Tab-separated table of C-alpha atoms and ligand atoms in Angstrom:
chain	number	residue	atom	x	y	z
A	1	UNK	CA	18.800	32.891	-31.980
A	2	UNK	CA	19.813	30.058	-29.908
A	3	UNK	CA	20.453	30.976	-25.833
A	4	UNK	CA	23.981	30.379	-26.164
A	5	UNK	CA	25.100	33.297	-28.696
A	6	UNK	CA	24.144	35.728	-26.093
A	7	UNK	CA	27.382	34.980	-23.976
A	8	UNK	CA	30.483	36.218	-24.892
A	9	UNK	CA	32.746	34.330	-27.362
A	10	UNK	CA	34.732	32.476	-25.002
A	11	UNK	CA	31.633	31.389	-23.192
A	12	UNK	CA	29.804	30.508	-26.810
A	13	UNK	CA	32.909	27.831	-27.318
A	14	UNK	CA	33.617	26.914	-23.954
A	15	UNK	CA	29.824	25.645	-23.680
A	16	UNK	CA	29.778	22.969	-26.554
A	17	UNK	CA	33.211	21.944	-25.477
A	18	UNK	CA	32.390	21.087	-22.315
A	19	UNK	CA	29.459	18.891	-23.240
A	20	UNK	CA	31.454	16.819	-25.347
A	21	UNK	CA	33.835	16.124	-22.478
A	22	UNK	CA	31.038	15.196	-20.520
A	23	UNK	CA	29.779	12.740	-23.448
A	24	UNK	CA	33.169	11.506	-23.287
A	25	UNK	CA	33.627	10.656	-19.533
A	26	UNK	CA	30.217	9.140	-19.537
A	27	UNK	CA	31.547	6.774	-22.102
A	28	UNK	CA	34.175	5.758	-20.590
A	29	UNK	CA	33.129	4.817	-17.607
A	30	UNK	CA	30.470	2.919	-18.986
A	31	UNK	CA	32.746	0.698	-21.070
A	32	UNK	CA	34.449	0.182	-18.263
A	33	UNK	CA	32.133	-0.949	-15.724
A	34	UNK	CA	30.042	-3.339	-18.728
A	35	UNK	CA	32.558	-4.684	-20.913
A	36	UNK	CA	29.623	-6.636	-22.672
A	37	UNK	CA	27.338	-4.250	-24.067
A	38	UNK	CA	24.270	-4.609	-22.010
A	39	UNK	CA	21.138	-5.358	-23.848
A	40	UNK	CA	17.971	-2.917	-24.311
A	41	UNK	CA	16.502	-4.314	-21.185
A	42	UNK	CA	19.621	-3.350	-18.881
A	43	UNK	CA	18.399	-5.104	-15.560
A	44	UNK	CA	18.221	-8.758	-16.490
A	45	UNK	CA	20.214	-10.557	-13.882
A	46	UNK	CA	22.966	-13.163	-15.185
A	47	UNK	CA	21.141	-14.988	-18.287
A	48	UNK	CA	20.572	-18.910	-17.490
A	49	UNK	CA	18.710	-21.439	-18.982
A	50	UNK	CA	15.091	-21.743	-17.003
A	51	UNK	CA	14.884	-24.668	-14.934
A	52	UNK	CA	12.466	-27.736	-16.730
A	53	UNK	CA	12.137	-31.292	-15.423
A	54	UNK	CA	10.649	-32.226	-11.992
A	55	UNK	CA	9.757	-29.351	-9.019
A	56	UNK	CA	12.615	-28.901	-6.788
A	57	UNK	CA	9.908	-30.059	-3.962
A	58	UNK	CA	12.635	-28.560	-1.054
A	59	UNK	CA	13.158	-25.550	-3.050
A	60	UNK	CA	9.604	-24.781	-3.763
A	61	UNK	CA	8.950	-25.110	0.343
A	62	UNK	CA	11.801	-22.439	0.586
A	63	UNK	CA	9.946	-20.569	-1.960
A	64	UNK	CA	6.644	-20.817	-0.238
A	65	UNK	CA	8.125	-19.626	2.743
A	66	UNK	CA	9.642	-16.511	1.256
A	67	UNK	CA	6.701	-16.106	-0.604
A	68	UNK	CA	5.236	-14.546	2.874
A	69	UNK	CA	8.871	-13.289	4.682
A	70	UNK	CA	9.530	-10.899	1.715
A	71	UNK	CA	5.883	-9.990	1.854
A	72	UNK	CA	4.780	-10.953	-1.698
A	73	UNK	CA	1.641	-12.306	-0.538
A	74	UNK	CA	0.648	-8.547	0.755
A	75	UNK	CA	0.535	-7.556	-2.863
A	76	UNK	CA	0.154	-10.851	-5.021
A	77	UNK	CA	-2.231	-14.606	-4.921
A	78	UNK	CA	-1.141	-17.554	-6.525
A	79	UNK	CA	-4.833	-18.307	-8.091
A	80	UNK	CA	-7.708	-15.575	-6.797
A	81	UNK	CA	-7.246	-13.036	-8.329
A	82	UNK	CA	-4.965	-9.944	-8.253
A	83	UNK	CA	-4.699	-7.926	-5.422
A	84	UNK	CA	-2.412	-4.656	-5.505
A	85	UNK	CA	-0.226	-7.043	-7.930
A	86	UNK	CA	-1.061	-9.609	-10.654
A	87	UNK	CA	-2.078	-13.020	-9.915
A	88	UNK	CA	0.894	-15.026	-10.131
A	89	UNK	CA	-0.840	-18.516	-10.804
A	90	UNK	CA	0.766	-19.270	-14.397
A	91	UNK	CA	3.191	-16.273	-14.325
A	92	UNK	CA	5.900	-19.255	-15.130
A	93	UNK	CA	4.105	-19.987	-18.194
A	94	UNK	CA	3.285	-16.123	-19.390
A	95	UNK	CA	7.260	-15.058	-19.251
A	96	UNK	CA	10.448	-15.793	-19.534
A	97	UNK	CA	12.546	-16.867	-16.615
A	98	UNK	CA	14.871	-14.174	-16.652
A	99	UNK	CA	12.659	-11.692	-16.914
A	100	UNK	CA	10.628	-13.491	-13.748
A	101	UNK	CA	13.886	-13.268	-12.107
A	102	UNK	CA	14.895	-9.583	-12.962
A	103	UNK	CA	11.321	-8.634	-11.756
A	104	UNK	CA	11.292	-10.084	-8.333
A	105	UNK	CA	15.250	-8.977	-7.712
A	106	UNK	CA	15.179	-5.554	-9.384
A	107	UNK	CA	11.645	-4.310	-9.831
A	108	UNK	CA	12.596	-0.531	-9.704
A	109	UNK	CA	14.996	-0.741	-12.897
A	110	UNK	CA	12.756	-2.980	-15.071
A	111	UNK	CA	9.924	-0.314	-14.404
A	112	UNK	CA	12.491	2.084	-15.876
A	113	UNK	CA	13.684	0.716	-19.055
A	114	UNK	CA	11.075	-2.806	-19.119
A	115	UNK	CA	8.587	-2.190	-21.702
A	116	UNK	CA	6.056	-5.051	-20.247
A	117	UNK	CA	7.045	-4.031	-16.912
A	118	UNK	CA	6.192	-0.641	-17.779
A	119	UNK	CA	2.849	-1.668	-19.363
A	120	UNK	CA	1.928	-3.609	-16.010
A	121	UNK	CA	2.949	-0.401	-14.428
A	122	UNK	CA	-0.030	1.440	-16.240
A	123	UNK	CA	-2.289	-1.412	-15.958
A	124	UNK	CA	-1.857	-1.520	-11.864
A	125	UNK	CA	-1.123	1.849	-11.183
A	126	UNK	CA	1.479	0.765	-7.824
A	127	UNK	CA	5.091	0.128	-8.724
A	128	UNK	CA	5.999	-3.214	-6.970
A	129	UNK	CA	8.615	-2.461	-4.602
A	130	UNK	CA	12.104	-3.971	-4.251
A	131	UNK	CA	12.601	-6.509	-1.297
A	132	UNK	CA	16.223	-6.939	-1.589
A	133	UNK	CA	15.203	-10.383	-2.916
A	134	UNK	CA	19.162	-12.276	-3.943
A	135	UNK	CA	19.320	-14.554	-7.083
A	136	UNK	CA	19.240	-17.820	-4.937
A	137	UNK	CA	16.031	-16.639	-3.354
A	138	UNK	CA	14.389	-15.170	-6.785
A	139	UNK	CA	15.570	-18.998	-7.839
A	140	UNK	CA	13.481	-20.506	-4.954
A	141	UNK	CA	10.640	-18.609	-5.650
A	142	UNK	CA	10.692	-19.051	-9.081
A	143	UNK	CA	10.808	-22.991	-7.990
A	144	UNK	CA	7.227	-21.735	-5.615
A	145	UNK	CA	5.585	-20.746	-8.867
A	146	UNK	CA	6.757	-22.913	-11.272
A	147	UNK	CA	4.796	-25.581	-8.710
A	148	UNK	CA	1.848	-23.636	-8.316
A	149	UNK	CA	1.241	-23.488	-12.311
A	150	UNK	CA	1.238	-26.742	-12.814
Y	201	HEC	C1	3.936	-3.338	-2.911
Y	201	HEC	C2	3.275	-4.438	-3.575
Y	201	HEC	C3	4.160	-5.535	-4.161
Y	201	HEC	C4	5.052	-6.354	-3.495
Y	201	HEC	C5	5.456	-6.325	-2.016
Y	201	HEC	C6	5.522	-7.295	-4.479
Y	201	HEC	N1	4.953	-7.049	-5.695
Y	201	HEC	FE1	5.255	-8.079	-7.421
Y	201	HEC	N2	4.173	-6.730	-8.440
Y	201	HEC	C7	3.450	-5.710	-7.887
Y	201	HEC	C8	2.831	-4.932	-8.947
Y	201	HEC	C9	1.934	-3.717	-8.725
Y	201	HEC	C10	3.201	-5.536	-10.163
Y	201	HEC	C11	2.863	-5.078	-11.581
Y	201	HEC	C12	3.990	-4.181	-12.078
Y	201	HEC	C13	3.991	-2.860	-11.363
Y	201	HEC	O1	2.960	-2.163	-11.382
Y	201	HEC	O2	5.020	-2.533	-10.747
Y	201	HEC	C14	4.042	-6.681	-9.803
Y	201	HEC	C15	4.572	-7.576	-10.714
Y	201	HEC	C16	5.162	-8.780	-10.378
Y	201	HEC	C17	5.508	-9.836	-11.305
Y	201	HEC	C18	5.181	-9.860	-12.792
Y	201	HEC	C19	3.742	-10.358	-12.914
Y	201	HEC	C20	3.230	-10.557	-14.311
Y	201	HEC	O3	2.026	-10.789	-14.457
Y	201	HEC	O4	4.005	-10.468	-15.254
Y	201	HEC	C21	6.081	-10.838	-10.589
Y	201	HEC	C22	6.607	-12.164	-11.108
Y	201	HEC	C23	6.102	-10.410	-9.202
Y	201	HEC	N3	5.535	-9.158	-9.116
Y	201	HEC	C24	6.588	-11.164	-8.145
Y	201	HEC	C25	6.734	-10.678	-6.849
Y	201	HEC	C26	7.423	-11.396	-5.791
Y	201	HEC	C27	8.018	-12.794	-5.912
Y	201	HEC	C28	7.405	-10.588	-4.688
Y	201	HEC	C29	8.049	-10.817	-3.346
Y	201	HEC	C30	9.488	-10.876	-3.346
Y	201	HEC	C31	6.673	-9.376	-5.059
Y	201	HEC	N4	6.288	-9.476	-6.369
Y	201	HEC	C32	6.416	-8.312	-4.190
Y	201	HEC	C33	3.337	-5.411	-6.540
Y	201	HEC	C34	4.122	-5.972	-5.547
């Protein structure tokens, strides 16, 4: 006897109808706001090629510096070790760039729907907090680690 044949008639039809206009408004407004159908790992910020060639030498400076302003360095080394984070010393070599970059900008949704980042999530038990890092900075300290691998 499922709950719903308790209520009334009207109630037992009004129920199911509703939920399929609720199915319906969430689809809307999701076609709407991603015209592209977003990929299973939603948080990936806009897909570019990963940078090769030479270090950016300025933009791995910038990097360094940001490195200890957005407080990375409370939680992460570059060779040592981890600490409440992974060791990042070779992270450019372990992942993809836009995953790198999706991690340091948006670390709360790729814990959500991020099957590595939800396996690092076990593994370190402390979900790495957002810094309200932008793309250009993620960039520069992408350009920080990329140096520090090589
Ligand atoms: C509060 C501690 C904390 C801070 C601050 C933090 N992280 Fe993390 N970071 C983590 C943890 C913990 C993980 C592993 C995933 C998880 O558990 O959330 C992680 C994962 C990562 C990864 C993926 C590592 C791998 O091995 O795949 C990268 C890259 C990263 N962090 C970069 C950064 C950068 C850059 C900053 C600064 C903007 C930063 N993190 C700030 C704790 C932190």
């Amino acid at each position: 006897m499922s709950p719903n044949s308790r209520l009334p008639l009207p109630g037992r039809l009004i129920l199911p109808a509703l939920a399929l206009v609720v199915a319906a408004c969430g689809e809307r407004t999701e076609q709407a706001g991603q015209p592209q159908a977003a990929p299973a790992a939603a948080p990936t910020v806009a897909v570019t090629p990963a940078p090769t060639g030479p270090i950016d030498e300025a933009l791995a400076a910038q990097g360094a510096e940001l490195f200890q302003q957005k407080a990375c360095a409370s939680c992460h080394r570059v060779g040592g070790g981890r600490l409440t984070g992974p060791d990042l010393e070779d992270v450019t070599e372990r992942r993809a760039y836009n995953w790198i970059m999706a991690m340091i900008t948006k670390p709360d949704s790729m814990l959500k729907v991020d099957a590595t980042a939800r396996q690092l999530l076990m593994e370190y038990a402390t979900p790495m907090a957002n810094m309200n890092v932008s793309t250009d900075e993620a960039r520069a300290l992408y350009e920080f680690l990329r140096r520090d691998s090589q």
